[in-house]
């Protein structure tokens, strides 16, 4: 910026990690920034919740270390010594009555070593052999595929799709791979285009990482540390942070400066919340569409999930029977599975054994106490737990945790429960994605723009901030 040029005024709508990261970038560059957050709490889908005397992450709990983007931000905020690593225990897939360790070297369940013992265990020998021929198939196989599922089915076979890729996609993206495009998975499309085979692409992406869930890290005390750090940092830099202030729409305005335009951010009863040269919308997709006046935005598809966390006193869980956790294949739900196992189906789609995954959490919880986090709600259907009271949900979650962990948990060992419902956006590259043309002077940030996961969205927020600054000159 020129030393004597006026500071651009930039309004950031949304005080989640995207909005706060964008605000920080803008403030560092010398802009005059206001963050407008609709709720009383900053952080959006990063949120802490009280459970049995501790605070757990009830939203995002970790970040991918890929690219170093989040680690760099954490470093800049002075939080590097708070970074914690998960225990290298691996995770599992529950498929009907079977529990299978997830092959370690894979990307989104695409096996990097199709004939490894773990992959053969997961797919059976016929399924593993089918997957193993993939590098020999001509590039044309799967070239017509319209979704990730079609591509995986064509190249690796149905077993790899149903037993590995689908449960992992449902766990990571809360979306069926039939609805996802290859572009959803960061780096996969480029690696596949380069190598021409999914197995080689998966190998490239894994890049030597060992854990099945990818290389991730967390923060001691929870991911809310990142939000607290960002808030303190932006305030120190003079950013105004408004909470409990919902933006209802944005309106282009004429200013005295020739052709400069600018924007008003309007709240309830058209009250002016901010007048700015540029606006960064760091809100979910449906909100962004509504703010720019797109009609029909309210009806746009978002899937809900419910996270249910239990504190359980049972030392039998000390041995971490499912490692850091398990994903439940769709096949485990429904009449087939019920007939096969003689038991009621598992309704949860995933379980994280928090105290096994994060040794720090185990120390905090104390001997014999365990925290598990279950998630409910598959693409296209409401979570089975929504609308039920806590006692009913406690029963369902205890049953599911028992089945998944292979340990019959008694009711009196469940000492506490906390639950939270979330709306999940549509990842970019989804088959039903709709184009969004941002008006001049408005830039977008968030997982629906840059891809799921903090690594992608922190980078996306920086890009959005840079675009807003460039447009300000
Ligand atoms: C249960 C769960 C687990 C997850 N686990 C992980 C994980 O382990 N690792 C990972 O990398 N990612 C994870 N994610 C995804 C990650 O949490 C999100 O991608 C990320 O937090 C999104 O940040 P954001 O700032 O883009 O959006 P949000 O966090 O949704 O923030 C948007 C903000 O905008 C505000 N807002 C909405 N409407 C308005 C309005 N009209 N006016 C003003 N403000 C408004 C909201 O209140 C909110 O604070 C998880 C998500 C969930 C739900």
XYZ file of C-alpha atoms and ligand atoms in Angstrom:
526
model
C 0.000 0.000 0.000
C 1.221 3.555 -0.713
C 2.195 5.314 2.536
C -0.272 8.162 2.000
C -3.095 6.209 0.340
C -6.205 5.930 2.539
C -6.498 2.638 4.404
C -9.046 0.429 2.666
C -12.011 -0.345 4.885
C -12.910 -3.999 4.723
C -15.831 -5.765 6.393
C -15.457 -9.468 7.094
C -18.771 -11.239 7.642
C -18.360 -14.398 9.753
C -16.129 -14.913 12.781
C -15.115 -18.538 12.249
C -11.535 -19.507 11.510
C -11.910 -18.308 7.889
C -13.172 -14.858 8.842
C -10.643 -14.352 11.633
C -7.742 -15.516 9.458
C -8.823 -13.205 6.637
C -9.238 -10.323 9.114
C -5.743 -10.915 10.436
C -4.206 -10.907 6.952
C -6.050 -7.694 6.116
C -4.992 -5.991 9.345
C -1.360 -7.028 8.838
C -1.536 -5.369 5.398
C -2.777 -2.163 7.018
C -6.509 -2.313 6.212
C -9.183 -0.944 8.524
C -11.107 -4.116 9.378
C -14.367 -4.994 11.090
C -15.473 -8.596 11.743
C -19.229 -9.118 11.938
C -20.215 -12.343 13.721
C -23.848 -13.376 13.992
C -23.631 -15.426 17.163
C -22.353 -14.448 20.607
C -19.396 -16.805 20.162
C -16.481 -16.685 17.731
C -15.153 -19.870 16.146
C -18.097 -21.242 14.163
C -17.482 -24.950 13.696
C -14.553 -24.855 16.117
C -16.186 -25.105 19.497
C -15.485 -26.394 22.992
C -18.030 -28.235 25.141
C -17.957 -29.213 28.806
C -17.901 -32.959 29.503
C -17.260 -34.580 32.882
C -15.234 -31.661 34.185
C -13.115 -31.142 31.064
C -13.609 -29.211 27.846
C -13.582 -31.199 24.641
C -13.716 -30.233 20.976
C -17.276 -30.807 19.810
C -16.531 -29.458 16.297
C -13.173 -29.655 14.519
C -10.600 -31.440 16.673
C -7.473 -31.462 14.512
C -5.813 -30.038 11.442
C -3.918 -31.628 8.580
C -0.251 -30.772 8.750
C -0.126 -30.954 4.923
C 1.483 -27.865 3.420
C 2.307 -26.472 6.846
C -0.337 -23.743 6.420
C -2.061 -24.126 9.774
C 1.207 -24.842 11.601
C 2.584 -21.585 10.202
C -0.434 -19.648 11.477
C -0.158 -21.349 14.868
C 3.497 -20.403 14.945
C 2.715 -16.759 14.116
C 0.201 -16.732 16.964
C 2.839 -18.052 19.374
C 1.010 -21.335 19.946
C 3.583 -23.773 18.528
C 4.381 -25.260 21.920
C 0.703 -26.191 22.271
C 0.696 -28.500 19.228
C -0.016 -32.137 20.104
C 0.213 -35.256 17.939
C -2.256 -38.125 17.941
C -1.138 -41.567 19.090
C -0.106 -43.660 16.051
C -2.734 -46.332 16.652
C -4.461 -46.390 13.262
C -8.217 -46.529 12.765
C -10.772 -49.143 11.785
C -13.735 -49.735 9.500
C -16.817 -51.501 10.848
C -18.510 -53.375 8.031
C -21.564 -55.320 9.155
C -20.422 -57.677 11.873
C -16.777 -57.323 10.831
C -14.205 -54.887 12.252
C -11.247 -54.259 9.960
C -8.150 -52.103 10.563
C -7.978 -49.416 7.875
C -4.920 -49.976 5.678
C -2.385 -47.426 6.832
C -1.088 -46.214 3.501
C -4.080 -44.822 1.656
C -5.802 -41.619 0.667
C -9.516 -41.387 1.380
C -9.504 -45.179 1.637
C -7.918 -45.626 -1.814
C -5.363 -48.308 -1.005
C -1.790 -47.395 -1.850
C -0.688 -51.027 -1.389
C -3.544 -53.217 -2.629
C -1.848 -56.502 -1.768
C -0.703 -55.534 1.722
C -2.044 -57.740 4.529
C -4.219 -54.908 5.805
C -5.799 -54.308 2.391
C -6.388 -58.026 1.791
C -8.020 -58.196 5.220
C -10.257 -55.255 4.327
C -11.207 -56.303 0.802
C -10.787 -60.071 0.819
C -8.419 -61.628 -1.722
C -10.775 -61.170 -4.748
C -11.331 -57.499 -3.880
C -7.624 -56.889 -3.291
C -6.670 -58.578 -6.579
C -9.298 -56.536 -8.410
C -7.824 -53.334 -6.927
C -4.256 -54.475 -7.659
C -4.842 -54.585 -11.442
C -5.760 -50.899 -11.464
C -2.325 -49.610 -12.569
C -2.569 -51.902 -15.607
C -5.919 -50.538 -16.773
C -5.898 -48.099 -19.684
C -6.459 -44.453 -18.778
C -9.778 -44.574 -20.616
C -11.249 -46.737 -17.811
C -13.160 -44.332 -15.633
C -12.648 -41.369 -17.940
C -16.424 -40.939 -18.242
C -16.946 -41.095 -14.466
C -19.102 -38.268 -13.138
C -18.363 -38.862 -9.456
C -15.656 -40.132 -7.168
C -17.710 -43.293 -6.606
C -18.002 -44.046 -10.328
C -14.286 -43.531 -10.802
C -13.342 -45.775 -7.869
C -15.829 -48.456 -8.949
C -14.510 -48.442 -12.509
C -10.849 -48.515 -11.608
C -10.601 -50.306 -8.249
C -13.818 -52.318 -8.086
C -16.940 -52.231 -5.921
C -15.345 -53.707 -2.820
C -12.753 -50.941 -2.579
C -15.601 -48.461 -2.983
C -17.969 -49.982 -0.430
C -15.527 -51.208 2.196
C -12.958 -48.417 2.170
C -13.683 -45.300 0.114
C -17.355 -44.858 1.013
C -16.972 -45.137 4.807
C -13.944 -42.849 4.779
C -15.686 -40.264 2.551
C -18.772 -40.376 4.781
C -16.575 -39.889 7.819
C -14.420 -37.102 6.397
C -16.842 -35.212 4.143
C -20.178 -36.371 5.552
C -21.046 -37.040 1.933
C -21.535 -40.117 -0.166
C -18.827 -40.444 -2.841
C -21.681 -40.706 -5.395
C -22.160 -36.985 -4.697
C -18.501 -36.025 -4.606
C -16.195 -35.201 -7.479
C -12.532 -36.204 -7.611
C -11.735 -32.512 -7.121
C -13.147 -32.695 -3.578
C -10.068 -34.468 -2.284
C -7.208 -31.969 -2.065
C -4.523 -32.872 -4.601
C -6.172 -36.079 -5.838
C -7.321 -34.781 -9.229
C -3.866 -33.368 -10.027
C -2.030 -36.494 -8.846
C -4.416 -38.736 -10.818
C -4.052 -36.599 -13.956
C -0.278 -36.839 -13.646
C 0.034 -40.535 -12.821
C -2.990 -41.948 -14.644
C -3.725 -44.441 -11.852
C -5.522 -43.956 -8.546
C -3.156 -46.230 -6.653
C -0.078 -44.273 -7.766
C -1.925 -41.011 -7.019
C -2.782 -42.255 -3.519
C 0.862 -43.216 -2.994
C 2.053 -39.798 -4.115
C -0.384 -38.071 -1.809
C 0.493 -40.165 1.177
C 4.078 -39.187 0.647
C 5.401 -41.503 3.286
C 2.777 -40.650 5.924
C 1.911 -43.651 8.041
C -1.368 -43.051 9.845
C -4.559 -43.986 8.008
C -6.302 -40.712 8.837
C -3.463 -38.688 7.322
C -0.942 -36.638 9.282
C -2.880 -34.470 11.689
C -2.167 -32.524 14.837
C -4.251 -30.887 17.515
C -3.815 -28.202 20.152
C -3.401 -28.817 23.854
C -6.606 -27.652 25.458
C -8.488 -27.927 22.158
C -8.805 -26.229 18.793
C -10.558 -23.276 20.430
C -7.028 -22.160 21.367
C -6.620 -21.233 17.719
C -9.742 -19.063 17.825
C -8.712 -17.410 21.103
C -5.250 -16.779 19.648
C -6.687 -15.281 16.467
C -9.124 -13.088 18.382
C -6.412 -11.715 20.676
C -4.156 -11.113 17.690
C -6.704 -9.260 15.540
C -7.848 -7.133 18.462
C -4.235 -6.164 19.123
C -4.021 -5.091 15.511
C -7.018 -2.807 15.904
C -9.662 -4.974 14.224
C -13.175 -4.269 15.523
C -14.988 -7.520 16.372
C -18.783 -7.378 16.606
C -20.521 -10.390 18.118
C -24.221 -11.187 18.195
C -24.583 -9.105 15.040
C -26.211 -10.974 12.184
C -25.727 -9.626 8.682
C -28.954 -9.841 6.663
C -27.786 -8.511 3.306
C -25.108 -6.480 1.637
C -25.869 -3.564 -0.648
C -23.682 -1.800 -3.191
C -23.524 1.925 -2.638
C -22.316 4.918 -4.541
C -19.536 6.913 -2.927
C -18.131 10.323 -3.593
C -14.918 8.801 -4.971
C -15.414 8.459 -8.703
C -16.520 4.968 -9.600
C -15.220 3.589 -6.316
C -18.507 2.143 -5.148
C -18.362 0.293 -1.890
C -20.660 -1.807 0.218
C -23.020 -1.538 3.133
C -23.448 -4.521 5.407
C -26.993 -4.412 6.737
C -28.418 -6.160 9.781
C -31.893 -6.471 11.245
C -34.299 -3.720 10.134
C -31.694 -2.664 7.586
C -29.488 -1.177 10.300
C -26.065 -0.352 8.826
C -23.513 -2.599 10.524
C -20.579 -1.455 8.408
C -19.773 0.720 5.415
C -16.769 -0.678 3.625
C -14.817 -0.548 0.398
C -14.725 -4.342 0.180
C -16.475 -7.245 1.825
C -15.150 -10.706 2.603
C -17.954 -13.219 3.106
C -16.631 -15.947 5.409
C -19.989 -17.588 6.069
C -21.560 -20.876 4.951
C -22.696 -21.093 1.328
C -26.430 -20.672 1.947
C -25.780 -17.534 4.018
C -23.429 -16.065 1.385
C -26.065 -16.607 -1.314
C -28.727 -14.954 0.836
C -26.479 -11.978 1.666
C -25.920 -11.150 -2.003
C -29.657 -11.393 -2.629
C -29.803 -14.694 -4.473
C -33.365 -15.955 -4.387
C -34.133 -19.519 -3.369
C -30.912 -19.662 -1.354
C -32.747 -20.719 1.783
C -33.779 -24.025 0.231
C -30.252 -24.962 -0.749
C -29.139 -28.392 0.423
C -27.042 -28.655 3.557
C -26.634 -31.845 5.523
C -26.836 -31.926 9.271
C -24.735 -34.057 11.545
C -24.944 -34.503 15.276
C -21.876 -35.112 17.410
C -22.485 -36.996 20.658
C -19.643 -37.293 23.159
C -19.706 -39.689 26.099
C -17.473 -39.903 29.170
C -17.173 -43.550 30.159
C -15.525 -45.127 33.193
C -14.389 -48.501 31.907
C -10.727 -49.587 32.082
C -11.382 -52.213 29.394
C -11.098 -49.333 26.931
C -7.503 -48.629 28.052
C -6.258 -51.010 25.366
C -7.853 -48.831 22.645
C -9.673 -51.703 20.905
C -10.318 -49.676 17.726
C -7.186 -47.532 17.797
C -8.003 -43.856 17.424
C -11.492 -44.676 16.202
C -13.618 -46.288 13.519
C -15.724 -45.456 10.497
C -18.941 -47.374 9.967
C -19.614 -48.586 6.434
C -23.135 -47.961 5.163
C -23.575 -51.716 4.755
C -23.514 -52.071 8.525
C -26.778 -50.168 8.705
C -29.934 -51.922 7.627
C -31.685 -55.215 7.430
C -28.794 -57.159 5.899
C -26.463 -56.334 8.750
C -29.185 -56.925 11.315
C -29.852 -60.413 9.907
C -26.148 -61.219 9.707
C -25.319 -60.187 13.242
C -28.660 -60.716 14.930
C -28.241 -57.264 16.459
C -29.772 -53.833 15.914
C -27.828 -51.775 13.356
C -25.218 -49.229 14.373
C -26.634 -45.784 13.647
C -23.409 -43.787 14.156
C -21.294 -43.215 11.080
C -18.030 -42.741 12.971
C -16.491 -42.913 16.424
C -13.381 -41.159 17.672
C -11.803 -42.603 20.805
C -10.653 -39.211 22.006
C -8.629 -40.374 24.999
C -6.866 -43.038 22.898
C -6.149 -40.635 20.051
C -4.882 -37.745 22.195
C -2.672 -38.921 25.109
C -2.971 -35.418 26.537
C -6.738 -35.935 26.896
C -6.219 -39.280 28.642
C -3.962 -37.633 31.211
C -6.559 -34.907 31.763
C -9.411 -37.405 32.122
C -7.564 -39.598 34.624
C -7.115 -43.377 34.905
C -9.895 -45.568 33.524
C -11.949 -42.656 32.175
C -12.540 -42.525 28.434
C -14.075 -40.023 26.081
C -15.626 -41.168 22.825
C -17.182 -38.949 20.188
C -19.779 -40.405 17.857
C -21.202 -38.696 14.791
C -24.640 -39.206 13.330
C -26.197 -38.211 10.019
C -25.370 -39.483 6.587
C -25.645 -37.515 3.384
C -29.219 -36.777 2.470
C -30.844 -37.866 5.733
C -31.271 -36.161 9.100
C -29.198 -37.507 11.992
C -31.112 -40.326 13.722
C -30.498 -38.651 17.072
C -31.995 -35.238 16.264
C -35.199 -34.562 18.159
C -34.549 -37.327 20.719
C -34.011 -36.459 24.361
C -30.655 -36.941 26.080
C -31.695 -40.218 27.752
C -32.635 -41.770 24.409
C -29.470 -40.490 22.745
C -27.378 -41.785 25.634
C -28.863 -45.253 25.067
C -28.239 -45.170 21.308
C -24.700 -43.844 21.677
C -23.821 -46.395 24.373
C -25.135 -49.235 22.199
C -23.224 -47.962 19.145
C -20.012 -47.425 21.114
C -20.304 -50.958 22.531
C -20.745 -52.477 19.062
C -17.996 -50.397 17.485
C -15.475 -50.872 20.298
C -16.378 -54.521 20.827
C -16.838 -53.929 24.564
C -20.248 -54.231 26.218
C -20.487 -50.889 28.016
C -22.782 -50.835 31.052
C -25.229 -47.936 31.431
C -23.876 -46.940 34.859
C -20.363 -46.433 33.430
C -21.530 -43.588 31.167
C -20.904 -40.639 33.464
C -21.669 -37.727 31.150
C -22.918 -36.795 27.686
C -22.765 -33.687 25.529
C -24.205 -33.232 22.034
C -24.185 -30.635 19.276
C -25.829 -30.428 15.849
C -23.932 -29.010 12.894
C -24.785 -28.024 9.354
C -22.282 -29.276 6.846
C -21.680 -27.341 3.663
C -21.416 -28.825 0.234
C -17.734 -29.376 -0.570
C -16.426 -27.747 -3.762
C -16.360 -30.213 -6.619
C -19.680 -31.757 -5.475
C -21.811 -32.957 -8.328
C -24.693 -30.695 -7.284
C -22.483 -27.603 -6.840
C -24.014 -24.409 -8.228
C -21.885 -21.602 -9.607
C -21.607 -18.509 -7.455
C -20.615 -15.252 -9.042
C -19.437 -12.866 -6.372
C -20.195 -9.224 -7.190
C -17.190 -6.927 -7.743
C -15.600 -6.021 -4.420
C -16.890 -9.119 -2.645
C -14.581 -12.056 -2.003
C -15.427 -15.434 -0.505
C -13.806 -17.669 2.085
C -14.811 -20.928 3.745
C -14.751 -24.649 3.180
C -17.403 -24.511 0.474
C -14.982 -22.327 -1.538
C -11.580 -23.804 -0.770
C -12.305 -27.384 0.310
C -12.860 -29.122 3.639
C -10.313 -28.969 6.412
C -8.475 -26.216 8.176
C -5.375 -26.565 5.975
C -7.425 -25.715 2.880
C -9.555 -23.013 4.446
C -6.724 -21.117 6.149
C -5.008 -20.927 2.763
C -8.353 -19.962 1.180
C -8.878 -17.169 3.722
C -5.436 -15.777 2.936
C -6.229 -15.849 -0.775
C -9.564 -14.100 -0.160
C -7.821 -11.412 1.894
C -5.216 -10.881 -0.817
C -7.954 -10.575 -3.443
C -9.821 -8.028 -1.297
C -6.632 -5.979 -0.895
C -5.803 -6.152 -4.594
C -9.316 -4.976 -5.431
C -8.895 -2.048 -3.041
C -6.238 -0.314 -5.063
C -18.206 -31.954 13.800
C -17.154 -31.365 12.913
C -15.872 -31.876 12.957
C -14.875 -31.325 12.142
N -13.622 -31.807 12.245
C -12.630 -31.218 11.554
C -11.288 -31.587 11.777
O -10.989 -32.412 12.645
N -10.319 -30.990 11.028
C -10.615 -30.018 10.119
O -9.695 -29.509 9.475
N -11.883 -29.616 9.905
C -12.894 -30.196 10.613
N -14.169 -29.773 10.437
C -14.429 -28.723 9.457
C -14.059 -27.356 10.042
O -14.585 -27.240 11.324
C -14.644 -26.266 9.161
O -14.238 -26.462 7.819
C -14.201 -24.883 9.604
O -14.299 -24.693 10.994
C -15.040 -23.874 8.855
O -14.635 -22.571 9.223
P -15.312 -21.308 8.542
O -14.803 -20.121 9.246
O -15.109 -21.363 7.063
O -16.869 -21.510 8.760
P -17.664 -21.535 10.144
O -16.834 -22.121 11.205
O -18.982 -22.155 9.833
O -17.848 -20.000 10.480
C -18.828 -19.199 9.885
C -19.217 -18.134 10.882
O -20.161 -17.256 10.264
C -21.140 -16.927 11.214
N -22.348 -16.482 10.507
C -23.259 -17.248 9.849
N -24.222 -16.463 9.330
C -23.899 -15.191 9.653
C -24.505 -13.930 9.387
N -25.654 -13.831 8.683
N -23.900 -12.808 9.856
C -22.746 -12.890 10.567
N -22.138 -14.060 10.847
C -22.704 -15.190 10.394
C -21.338 -18.207 12.011
O -21.941 -17.945 13.268
C -19.907 -18.713 12.132
O -19.257 -18.230 13.285
C -15.185 -30.279 11.244
C -16.490 -29.771 11.200
C -17.461 -30.298 12.040
C -18.843 -29.715 12.024
